[in-house]
Short mmCIF file of the N, C-alpha and C atoms (twelve columns), coordinates in Angstrom:
data_MODEL
# 
_entry.id   MODEL 
# 
loop_
_atom_site.group_PDB 
_atom_site.id 
_atom_site.type_symbol 
_atom_site.label_atom_id 
_atom_site.label_alt_id 
_atom_site.label_comp_id 
_atom_site.label_asym_id 
_atom_site.label_seq_id 
_atom_site.Cartn_x 
_atom_site.Cartn_y 
_atom_site.Cartn_z 
_atom_site.pdbx_PDB_model_num 
ATOM 1   N N  . UNK A 1   0.957  -1.216 0.071   1 
ATOM 2   C CA . UNK A 1   0.511  -0.013 0.104   1 
ATOM 3   C C  . UNK A 1   1.000  1.196  -0.040  1 
ATOM 4   N N  . UNK A 2   2.025  1.268  0.772   1 
ATOM 5   C CA . UNK A 2   2.973  2.458  0.859   1 
ATOM 6   C C  . UNK A 2   4.211  2.386  -0.398  1 
ATOM 7   N N  . UNK A 3   3.880  1.580  -1.439  1 
ATOM 8   C CA . UNK A 3   4.637  1.634  -2.093  1 
ATOM 9   C C  . UNK A 3   3.214  2.192  -3.171  1 
ATOM 10  N N  . UNK A 4   2.495  1.460  -3.382  1 
ATOM 11  C CA . UNK A 4   0.831  2.481  -4.176  1 
ATOM 12  C C  . UNK A 4   1.428  4.041  -4.228  1 
ATOM 13  N N  . UNK A 5   0.986  4.211  -2.486  1 
ATOM 14  C CA . UNK A 5   1.125  5.940  -2.251  1 
ATOM 15  C C  . UNK A 5   1.932  6.714  -3.043  1 
ATOM 16  N N  . UNK A 6   3.332  5.982  -2.810  1 
ATOM 17  C CA . UNK A 6   4.830  6.871  -3.112  1 
ATOM 18  C C  . UNK A 6   4.222  6.983  -4.347  1 
ATOM 19  N N  . UNK A 7   4.447  5.547  -5.331  1 
ATOM 20  C CA . UNK A 7   4.075  6.309  -6.645  1 
ATOM 21  C C  . UNK A 7   3.276  6.930  -7.232  1 
ATOM 22  N N  . UNK A 8   1.994  7.344  -6.494  1 
ATOM 23  C CA . UNK A 8   0.660  7.878  -7.093  1 
ATOM 24  C C  . UNK A 8   1.461  9.935  -6.853  1 
ATOM 25  N N  . UNK A 9   2.150  9.620  -5.663  1 
ATOM 26  C CA . UNK A 9   2.916  10.693 -5.338  1 
ATOM 27  C C  . UNK A 9   3.584  11.555 -6.231  1 
ATOM 28  N N  . UNK A 10  4.363  10.541 -6.523  1 
ATOM 29  C CA . UNK A 10  5.626  10.856 -7.758  1 
ATOM 30  C C  . UNK A 10  4.935  11.553 -8.741  1 
ATOM 31  N N  . UNK A 11  3.909  10.621 -9.487  1 
ATOM 32  C CA . UNK A 11  3.099  10.943 -10.549 1 
ATOM 33  C C  . UNK A 11  2.084  12.351 -10.480 1 
ATOM 34  N N  . UNK A 12  2.243  12.395 -9.256  1 
ATOM 35  C CA . UNK A 12  1.548  13.455 -9.138  1 
ATOM 36  C C  . UNK A 12  1.991  14.244 -8.897  1 
ATOM 37  N N  . UNK A 13  3.442  14.562 -8.414  1 
ATOM 38  C CA . UNK A 13  4.333  15.766 -8.210  1 
ATOM 39  C C  . UNK A 13  4.927  16.152 -9.789  1 
ATOM 40  N N  . UNK A 14  5.068  14.995 -10.605 1 
ATOM 41  C CA . UNK A 14  5.217  14.878 -11.892 1 
ATOM 42  C C  . UNK A 14  4.565  16.488 -12.800 1 
ATOM 43  N N  . UNK A 15  3.094  15.806 -12.353 1 
ATOM 44  C CA . UNK A 15  2.398  17.006 -13.513 1 
ATOM 45  C C  . UNK A 15  1.677  18.146 -12.421 1 
ATOM 46  N N  . UNK A 16  1.652  18.241 -11.697 1 
ATOM 47  C CA . UNK A 16  1.239  18.837 -10.991 1 
ATOM 48  C C  . UNK A 16  2.291  20.172 -10.614 1 
ATOM 49  N N  . UNK A 17  3.245  20.047 -10.680 1 
ATOM 50  C CA . UNK A 17  3.813  21.351 -10.423 1 
ATOM 51  C C  . UNK A 17  4.694  22.119 -11.562 1 
ATOM 52  N N  . UNK A 18  4.656  21.638 -12.760 1 
ATOM 53  C CA . UNK A 18  4.930  22.080 -14.362 1 
ATOM 54  C C  . UNK A 18  3.274  23.122 -14.233 1 
ATOM 55  N N  . UNK A 19  2.205  22.407 -13.901 1 
ATOM 56  C CA . UNK A 19  0.712  23.183 -13.829 1 
ATOM 57  C C  . UNK A 19  0.732  24.058 -12.937 1 
ATOM 58  N N  . UNK A 20  0.845  24.237 -11.726 1 
ATOM 59  C CA . UNK A 20  1.208  24.704 -10.180 1 
ATOM 60  C C  . UNK A 20  2.008  26.118 -11.024 1 
ATOM 61  N N  . UNK A 21  3.334  25.847 -11.800 1 
ATOM 62  C CA . UNK A 21  4.088  27.238 -12.299 1 
ATOM 63  C C  . UNK A 21  3.826  27.750 -13.004 1 
ATOM 64  N N  . UNK A 22  2.580  27.084 -14.219 1 
ATOM 65  C CA . UNK A 22  2.177  27.609 -15.161 1 
ATOM 66  C C  . UNK A 22  0.851  28.812 -14.263 1 
ATOM 67  N N  . UNK A 23  0.443  27.965 -13.691 1 
ATOM 68  C CA . UNK A 23  -0.828 28.878 -12.668 1 
ATOM 69  C C  . UNK A 23  0.091  30.312 -12.497 1 
ATOM 70  N N  . UNK A 24  0.982  29.996 -11.897 1 
ATOM 71  C CA . UNK A 24  1.301  31.317 -10.674 1 
ATOM 72  C C  . UNK A 24  2.225  32.520 -11.505 1 
ATOM 73  N N  . UNK A 25  2.733  32.129 -12.469 1 
ATOM 74  C CA . UNK A 25  3.659  32.596 -13.703 1 
ATOM 75  C C  . UNK A 25  3.212  32.782 -15.183 1 
ATOM 76  N N  . UNK A 26  2.384  31.759 -15.320 1 
ATOM 77  C CA . UNK A 26  1.426  32.506 -17.178 1 
ATOM 78  C C  . UNK A 26  2.887  31.978 -17.841 1 
ATOM 79  N N  . UNK A 27  3.541  31.805 -17.894 1 
ATOM 80  C CA . UNK A 27  4.664  31.705 -18.475 1 
ATOM 81  C C  . UNK A 27  5.110  30.145 -18.835 1 
ATOM 82  N N  . UNK A 28  5.365  30.042 -20.457 1 
ATOM 83  C CA . UNK A 28  5.548  28.435 -20.589 1 
ATOM 84  C C  . UNK A 28  6.902  28.457 -20.671 1 
ATOM 85  N N  . UNK A 29  7.644  29.000 -20.632 1 
ATOM 86  C CA . UNK A 29  9.562  29.084 -20.226 1 
ATOM 87  C C  . UNK A 29  9.494  28.652 -18.984 1 
ATOM 88  N N  . UNK A 30  9.032  29.011 -17.741 1 
ATOM 89  C CA . UNK A 30  8.946  28.792 -16.296 1 
ATOM 90  C C  . UNK A 30  8.701  27.525 -16.378 1 
ATOM 91  N N  . UNK A 31  7.103  26.898 -16.911 1 
ATOM 92  C CA . UNK A 31  6.290  25.919 -16.829 1 
ATOM 93  C C  . UNK A 31  7.441  24.861 -18.295 1 
ATOM 94  N N  . UNK A 32  8.405  25.059 -18.434 1 
ATOM 95  C CA . UNK A 32  9.040  23.839 -19.494 1 
ATOM 96  C C  . UNK A 32  10.454 23.618 -18.641 1 
ATOM 97  N N  . UNK A 33  10.833 25.263 -17.959 1 
ATOM 98  C CA . UNK A 33  12.243 24.690 -16.631 1 
ATOM 99  C C  . UNK A 33  11.574 23.597 -16.147 1 
ATOM 100 N N  . UNK A 34  10.462 23.646 -15.459 1 
ATOM 101 C CA . UNK A 34  10.041 22.875 -14.455 1 
ATOM 102 C C  . UNK A 34  10.148 21.262 -15.297 1 
ATOM 103 N N  . UNK A 35  10.104 21.387 -16.000 1 
ATOM 104 C CA . UNK A 35  9.834  19.621 -16.692 1 
ATOM 105 C C  . UNK A 35  11.016 19.786 -16.713 1 
ATOM 106 N N  . UNK A 36  12.089 20.897 -17.057 1 
ATOM 107 C CA . UNK A 36  13.552 19.963 -17.605 1 
ATOM 108 C C  . UNK A 36  14.221 19.509 -16.794 1 
ATOM 109 N N  . UNK A 37  13.590 20.523 -15.470 1 
ATOM 110 C CA . UNK A 37  14.320 20.492 -13.955 1 
ATOM 111 C C  . UNK A 37  14.043 18.960 -13.751 1 
ATOM 112 N N  . UNK A 38  12.863 18.805 -13.471 1 
ATOM 113 C CA . UNK A 38  12.634 17.024 -12.935 1 
ATOM 114 C C  . UNK A 38  12.947 16.623 -14.371 1 
ATOM 115 N N  . UNK A 39  13.462 16.522 -15.511 1 
ATOM 116 C CA . UNK A 39  14.203 14.944 -16.016 1 
ATOM 117 C C  . UNK A 39  15.660 15.440 -15.725 1 
ATOM 118 N N  . UNK A 40  16.429 16.366 -15.218 1 
ATOM 119 C CA . UNK A 40  17.464 16.206 -15.608 1 
ATOM 120 C C  . UNK A 40  18.215 15.471 -14.692 1 
ATOM 121 N N  . UNK A 41  17.794 15.087 -13.334 1 
ATOM 122 C CA . UNK A 41  18.324 14.358 -12.011 1 
ATOM 123 C C  . UNK A 41  18.561 13.011 -12.956 1 
ATOM 124 N N  . UNK A 42  17.514 12.385 -13.533 1 
ATOM 125 C CA . UNK A 42  17.505 10.682 -14.281 1 
ATOM 126 C C  . UNK A 42  17.862 10.492 -14.859 1 
ATOM 127 N N  . UNK A 43  18.329 11.923 -16.043 1 
ATOM 128 C CA . UNK A 43  18.942 12.073 -17.654 1 
ATOM 129 C C  . UNK A 43  20.416 11.981 -16.741 1 
ATOM 130 N N  . UNK A 44  21.510 13.120 -16.016 1 
ATOM 131 C CA . UNK A 44  22.603 13.007 -15.417 1 
ATOM 132 C C  . UNK A 44  22.816 11.967 -14.996 1 
ATOM 133 N N  . UNK A 45  22.170 11.441 -13.687 1 
ATOM 134 C CA . UNK A 45  22.490 10.384 -12.797 1 
ATOM 135 C C  . UNK A 45  22.218 9.345  -12.282 1 
ATOM 136 N N  . UNK A 46  21.039 9.267  -13.824 1 
ATOM 137 C CA . UNK A 46  20.618 7.464  -13.922 1 
ATOM 138 C C  . UNK A 46  21.669 6.528  -13.727 1 
ATOM 139 N N  . UNK A 47  22.830 6.328  -14.461 1 
ATOM 140 C CA . UNK A 47  23.234 5.456  -14.451 1 
ATOM 141 C C  . UNK A 47  24.364 5.145  -13.283 1 
ATOM 142 N N  . UNK A 48  24.524 6.543  -12.588 1 
ATOM 143 C CA . UNK A 48  25.242 6.944  -11.911 1 
ATOM 144 C C  . UNK A 48  24.565 5.877  -10.464 1 
ATOM 145 N N  . UNK A 49  23.521 6.688  -10.594 1 
ATOM 146 C CA . UNK A 49  22.601 5.995  -8.908  1 
ATOM 147 C C  . UNK A 49  22.762 4.514  -8.859  1 
ATOM 148 N N  . UNK A 50  22.423 3.834  -9.877  1 
ATOM 149 C CA . UNK A 50  22.373 2.172  -9.537  1 
ATOM 150 C C  . UNK A 50  24.084 2.033  -9.258  1 
ATOM 151 N N  . UNK A 51  25.217 2.466  -9.656  1 
ATOM 152 C CA . UNK A 51  26.475 1.900  -8.787  1 
ATOM 153 C C  . UNK A 51  26.025 2.658  -7.132  1 
ATOM 154 N N  . UNK A 52  25.765 3.826  -6.868  1 
ATOM 155 C CA . UNK A 52  26.163 4.182  -5.283  1 
ATOM 156 C C  . UNK A 52  24.723 3.310  -4.672  1 
ATOM 157 N N  . UNK A 53  23.520 3.050  -4.962  1 
ATOM 158 C CA . UNK A 53  22.804 2.219  -4.268  1 
ATOM 159 C C  . UNK A 53  23.006 0.820  -4.124  1 
ATOM 160 N N  . UNK A 54  24.029 0.048  -4.911  1 
ATOM 161 C CA . UNK A 54  24.084 -0.928 -5.004  1 
ATOM 162 C C  . UNK A 54  25.368 -1.272 -3.738  1 
ATOM 163 N N  . UNK A 55  26.320 -0.416 -3.204  1 
ATOM 164 C CA . UNK A 55  27.190 0.119  -1.891  1 
ATOM 165 C C  . UNK A 55  26.737 -0.093 -1.113  1 
ATOM 166 N N  . UNK A 56  25.752 0.420  -0.680  1 
ATOM 167 C CA . UNK A 56  24.732 0.843  0.314   1 
ATOM 168 C C  . UNK A 56  23.641 -0.163 0.237   1 
ATOM 169 N N  . UNK A 57  22.931 -0.320 2.143   1 
ATOM 170 C CA . UNK A 57  22.434 -1.191 2.665   1 
ATOM 171 C C  . UNK A 57  20.991 -0.794 1.486   1 
ATOM 172 N N  . UNK A 58  20.598 -1.389 0.709   1 
ATOM 173 C CA . UNK A 58  19.308 -1.438 0.194   1 
ATOM 174 C C  . UNK A 58  17.952 -0.891 1.153   1 
ATOM 175 N N  . UNK A 59  18.038 -1.655 2.198   1 
ATOM 176 C CA . UNK A 59  16.387 -0.977 3.020   1 
ATOM 177 C C  . UNK A 59  16.855 0.477  3.526   1 
ATOM 178 N N  . UNK A 60  17.980 0.431  4.152   1 
ATOM 179 C CA . UNK A 60  17.836 1.527  4.862   1 
ATOM 180 C C  . UNK A 60  17.878 3.083  3.717   1 
ATOM 181 N N  . UNK A 61  19.186 2.852  2.497   1 
ATOM 182 C CA . UNK A 61  18.552 3.592  1.763   1 
ATOM 183 C C  . UNK A 61  17.596 3.986  1.058   1 
ATOM 184 N N  . UNK A 62  16.773 2.676  0.755   1 
ATOM 185 C CA . UNK A 62  14.707 3.397  0.807   1 
ATOM 186 C C  . UNK A 62  14.263 4.093  1.317   1 
ATOM 187 N N  . UNK A 63  14.694 3.638  2.743   1 
ATOM 188 C CA . UNK A 63  14.105 4.849  4.261   1 
ATOM 189 C C  . UNK A 63  14.514 5.793  4.186   1 
ATOM 190 N N  . UNK A 64  15.756 6.211  4.261   1 
ATOM 191 C CA . UNK A 64  16.315 7.585  4.377   1 
ATOM 192 C C  . UNK A 64  16.309 8.750  2.802   1 
ATOM 193 N N  . UNK A 65  16.226 8.043  1.869   1 
ATOM 194 C CA . UNK A 65  15.629 8.573  0.646   1 
ATOM 195 C C  . UNK A 65  14.297 9.164  0.094   1 
ATOM 196 N N  . UNK A 66  13.643 7.940  0.902   1 
ATOM 197 C CA . UNK A 66  12.041 8.527  1.217   1 
ATOM 198 C C  . UNK A 66  11.775 9.822  2.075   1 
ATOM 199 N N  . UNK A 67  12.401 9.405  3.518   1 
ATOM 200 C CA . UNK A 67  12.687 10.763 4.320   1 
ATOM 201 C C  . UNK A 67  12.982 12.319 3.277   1 
ATOM 202 N N  . UNK A 68  14.550 11.918 2.834   1 
ATOM 203 C CA . UNK A 68  14.327 13.345 2.576   1 
ATOM 204 C C  . UNK A 68  13.414 13.890 1.382   1 
ATOM 205 N N  . UNK A 69  12.917 12.699 0.314   1 
ATOM 206 C CA . UNK A 69  11.633 13.434 -0.853  1 
ATOM 207 C C  . UNK A 69  10.601 13.832 0.559   1 
ATOM 208 N N  . UNK A 70  10.601 13.203 1.223   1 
ATOM 209 C CA . UNK A 70  9.236  13.836 2.362   1 
ATOM 210 C C  . UNK A 70  9.638  15.198 2.966   1 
ATOM 211 N N  . UNK A 71  10.746 15.321 3.141   1 
ATOM 212 C CA . UNK A 71  11.179 16.758 3.550   1 
ATOM 213 C C  . UNK A 71  11.354 17.866 2.326   1 
ATOM 214 N N  . UNK A 72  11.588 17.410 1.257   1 
ATOM 215 C CA . UNK A 72  11.753 18.516 0.485   1 
ATOM 216 C C  . UNK A 72  10.534 18.657 -0.298  1 
ATOM 217 N N  . UNK A 73  9.159  17.820 -0.411  1 
ATOM 218 C CA . UNK A 73  7.937  17.820 0.025   1 
ATOM 219 C C  . UNK A 73  7.443  18.949 0.353   1 
ATOM 220 N N  . UNK A 74  7.642  18.563 1.987   1 
ATOM 221 C CA . UNK A 74  7.050  19.284 2.762   1 
ATOM 222 C C  . UNK A 74  7.562  20.754 2.917   1 
ATOM 223 N N  . UNK A 75  8.779  21.009 2.040   1 
ATOM 224 C CA . UNK A 75  9.160  22.476 1.962   1 
ATOM 225 C C  . UNK A 75  8.368  23.644 1.048   1 
ATOM 226 N N  . UNK A 76  7.518  22.797 0.618   1 
ATOM 227 C CA . UNK A 76  6.785  23.414 -0.637  1 
ATOM 228 C C  . UNK A 76  6.017  24.320 -0.333  1 
ATOM 229 N N  . UNK A 77  5.604  23.845 1.248   1 
ATOM 230 C CA . UNK A 77  4.407  24.550 1.966   1 
ATOM 231 C C  . UNK A 77  5.175  26.089 2.371   1 
ATOM 232 N N  . UNK A 78  6.060  25.852 2.420   1 
ATOM 233 C CA . UNK A 78  6.985  27.252 3.214   1 
ATOM 234 C C  . UNK A 78  7.781  28.325 2.140   1 
ATOM 235 N N  . UNK A 79  7.470  28.001 0.934   1 
ATOM 236 C CA . UNK A 79  7.936  28.591 -0.651  1 
ATOM 237 C C  . UNK A 79  6.762  29.354 -0.542  1 
ATOM 238 N N  . UNK A 80  7.167  30.888 -0.601  1 
ATOM 239 C CA . UNK A 80  6.358  31.897 -1.340  1 
ATOM 240 C C  . UNK A 80  5.693  31.425 -2.756  1 
ATOM 241 N N  . UNK A 81  4.776  31.867 -3.188  1 
ATOM 242 C CA . UNK A 81  4.392  31.416 -4.753  1 
ATOM 243 C C  . UNK A 81  5.338  32.641 -5.766  1 
ATOM 244 N N  . UNK A 82  5.818  33.401 -5.586  1 
ATOM 245 C CA . UNK A 82  6.100  33.978 -6.669  1 
ATOM 246 C C  . UNK A 82  7.701  33.610 -6.236  1 
ATOM 247 N N  . UNK A 83  8.529  32.552 -5.875  1 
ATOM 248 C CA . UNK A 83  9.613  32.188 -5.726  1 
ATOM 249 C C  . UNK A 83  9.916  31.119 -6.473  1 
ATOM 250 N N  . UNK A 84  9.632  31.018 -7.628  1 
ATOM 251 C CA . UNK A 84  9.875  29.925 -8.770  1 
ATOM 252 C C  . UNK A 84  11.939 29.615 -8.464  1 
ATOM 253 N N  . UNK A 85  12.055 30.164 -8.636  1 
ATOM 254 C CA . UNK A 85  13.759 29.335 -7.936  1 
ATOM 255 C C  . UNK A 85  13.565 28.244 -6.997  1 
ATOM 256 N N  . UNK A 86  12.858 28.882 -5.963  1 
ATOM 257 C CA . UNK A 86  13.114 27.228 -5.461  1 
ATOM 258 C C  . UNK A 86  11.922 26.699 -4.932  1 
ATOM 259 N N  . UNK A 87  11.267 26.505 -6.230  1 
ATOM 260 C CA . UNK A 87  10.241 25.698 -6.653  1 
ATOM 261 C C  . UNK A 87  10.949 24.544 -7.494  1 
ATOM 262 N N  . UNK A 88  12.230 25.296 -8.260  1 
ATOM 263 C CA . UNK A 88  13.139 24.269 -9.097  1 
ATOM 264 C C  . UNK A 88  13.979 24.101 -8.410  1 
ATOM 265 N N  . UNK A 89  14.672 24.066 -7.451  1 
ATOM 266 C CA . UNK A 89  15.493 23.535 -6.877  1 
ATOM 267 C C  . UNK A 89  14.633 22.391 -5.609  1 
ATOM 268 N N  . UNK A 90  13.367 22.796 -5.255  1 
ATOM 269 C CA . UNK A 90  12.907 21.741 -4.732  1 
ATOM 270 C C  . UNK A 90  12.718 20.355 -5.255  1 
ATOM 271 N N  . UNK A 91  12.036 20.827 -6.478  1 
ATOM 272 C CA . UNK A 91  12.056 19.677 -7.660  1 
ATOM 273 C C  . UNK A 91  13.016 19.045 -8.031  1 
ATOM 274 N N  . UNK A 92  14.270 19.496 -8.054  1 
ATOM 275 C CA . UNK A 92  15.187 19.026 -8.344  1 
ATOM 276 C C  . UNK A 92  16.078 18.138 -7.255  1 
ATOM 277 N N  . UNK A 93  15.722 18.264 -6.311  1 
ATOM 278 C CA . UNK A 93  16.529 17.732 -5.012  1 
ATOM 279 C C  . UNK A 93  15.349 16.119 -5.031  1 
ATOM 280 N N  . UNK A 94  13.834 16.659 -5.454  1 
ATOM 281 C CA . UNK A 94  13.099 15.780 -5.024  1 
ATOM 282 C C  . UNK A 94  13.520 14.447 -6.189  1 
ATOM 283 N N  . UNK A 95  13.362 14.799 -7.324  1 
ATOM 284 C CA . UNK A 95  13.671 14.323 -8.128  1 
ATOM 285 C C  . UNK A 95  15.433 13.675 -8.004  1 
ATOM 286 N N  . UNK A 96  15.946 14.324 -7.776  1 
ATOM 287 C CA . UNK A 96  17.671 13.375 -7.495  1 
ATOM 288 C C  . UNK A 96  17.290 12.330 -6.643  1 
ATOM 289 N N  . UNK A 97  16.761 12.869 -5.477  1 
ATOM 290 C CA . UNK A 97  16.574 11.452 -4.555  1 
ATOM 291 C C  . UNK A 97  15.766 10.673 -5.094  1 
ATOM 292 N N  . UNK A 98  14.605 11.273 -6.043  1 
ATOM 293 C CA . UNK A 98  13.479 10.154 -6.183  1 
ATOM 294 C C  . UNK A 98  14.691 9.081  -7.386  1 
ATOM 295 N N  . UNK A 99  15.544 9.583  -8.105  1 
ATOM 296 C CA . UNK A 99  16.054 8.550  -8.869  1 
ATOM 297 C C  . UNK A 99  17.018 7.256  -8.056  1 
ATOM 298 N N  . UNK A 100 17.657 8.185  -7.088  1 
ATOM 299 C CA . UNK A 100 18.065 6.856  -6.230  1 
ATOM 300 C C  . UNK A 100 17.207 5.904  -5.844  1 
ATOM 301 N N  . UNK A 101 15.859 6.382  -5.605  1 
ATOM 302 C CA . UNK A 101 14.540 5.527  -4.874  1 
ATOM 303 C C  . UNK A 101 14.790 4.431  -6.038  1 
ATOM 304 N N  . UNK A 102 14.216 4.694  -7.406  1 
ATOM 305 C CA . UNK A 102 13.645 4.255  -8.300  1 
ATOM 306 C C  . UNK A 102 15.072 3.225  -8.756  1 
ATOM 307 N N  . UNK A 103 16.018 3.571  -8.547  1 
ATOM 308 C CA . UNK A 103 17.185 2.382  -8.988  1 
ATOM 309 C C  . UNK A 103 17.272 1.709  -7.937  1 
ATOM 310 N N  . UNK A 104 17.033 1.989  -6.531  1 
ATOM 311 C CA . UNK A 104 17.029 0.901  -5.062  1 
ATOM 312 C C  . UNK A 104 16.271 -0.028 -5.084  1 
ATOM 313 N N  . UNK A 105 15.031 0.809  -5.437  1 
ATOM 314 C CA . UNK A 105 13.820 -0.255 -5.974  1 
ATOM 315 C C  . UNK A 105 13.919 -1.512 -6.840  1 
ATOM 316 N N  . UNK A 106 14.593 -0.860 -8.037  1 
ATOM 317 C CA . UNK A 106 14.518 -2.093 -9.084  1 
ATOM 318 C C  . UNK A 106 15.667 -3.022 -8.793  1 
ATOM 319 N N  . UNK A 107 16.826 -2.671 -8.028  1 
ATOM 320 C CA . UNK A 107 17.538 -3.485 -7.517  1 
ATOM 321 C C  . UNK A 107 17.657 -4.293 -5.857  1 
ATOM 322 N N  . UNK A 108 16.676 -4.196 -5.387  1 
ATOM 323 C CA . UNK A 108 16.029 -5.221 -4.015  1 
ATOM 324 C C  . UNK A 108 15.048 -6.085 -4.746  1 
ATOM 325 N N  . UNK A 109 15.467 -7.146 -4.244  1 
ATOM 326 C CA . UNK A 109 15.137 -8.528 -4.620  1 
ATOM 327 C C  . UNK A 109 14.080 -8.647 -3.729  1 
ATOM 328 N N  . UNK A 110 13.751 -8.375 -2.436  1 
ATOM 329 C CA . UNK A 110 12.256 -9.083 -1.718  1 
ATOM 330 C C  . UNK A 110 11.620 -7.342 -1.533  1 
ATOM 331 N N  . UNK A 111 11.478 -6.528 -2.257  1 
ATOM 332 C CA . UNK A 111 10.674 -5.034 -1.751  1 
ATOM 333 C C  . UNK A 111 9.820  -5.189 -1.139  1 
ATOM 334 N N  . UNK A 112 8.893  -6.411 -1.785  1 
ATOM 335 C CA . UNK A 112 7.291  -6.259 -1.108  1 
ATOM 336 C C  . UNK A 112 7.160  -6.487 0.437   1 
ATOM 337 N N  . UNK A 113 8.809  -7.224 0.629   1 
ATOM 338 C CA . UNK A 113 8.527  -7.938 2.226   1 
ATOM 339 C C  . UNK A 113 9.019  -6.746 2.872   1 
ATOM 340 N N  . UNK A 114 9.629  -6.004 2.223   1 
ATOM 341 C CA . UNK A 114 10.543 -4.562 3.442   1 
ATOM 342 C C  . UNK A 114 9.269  -4.141 3.885   1 
# 
């Protein structure tokens, strides 16, 4: 159940953040920037993330990464609407650690038993 909620939250974040950015800025450039920022960590660190998580305890890596993602999302509640840079930084951090989460989950043989 937690896995489903986490996956649903990831997809909502992926779609909702650019729409929110468009709503507050009415700028397609800002919206496109959000999409790019969300994809950059996967493109830049996707191959490195697999190597990183293979050398760590998979269970604790999943827990730590999920806590960091939750903290990054909680920071969104404290960002004023006009601070586009803060939304971009939080989105980058969330997707960077999300890349670690995805790579770790792929390599964890008994993920359903965690």
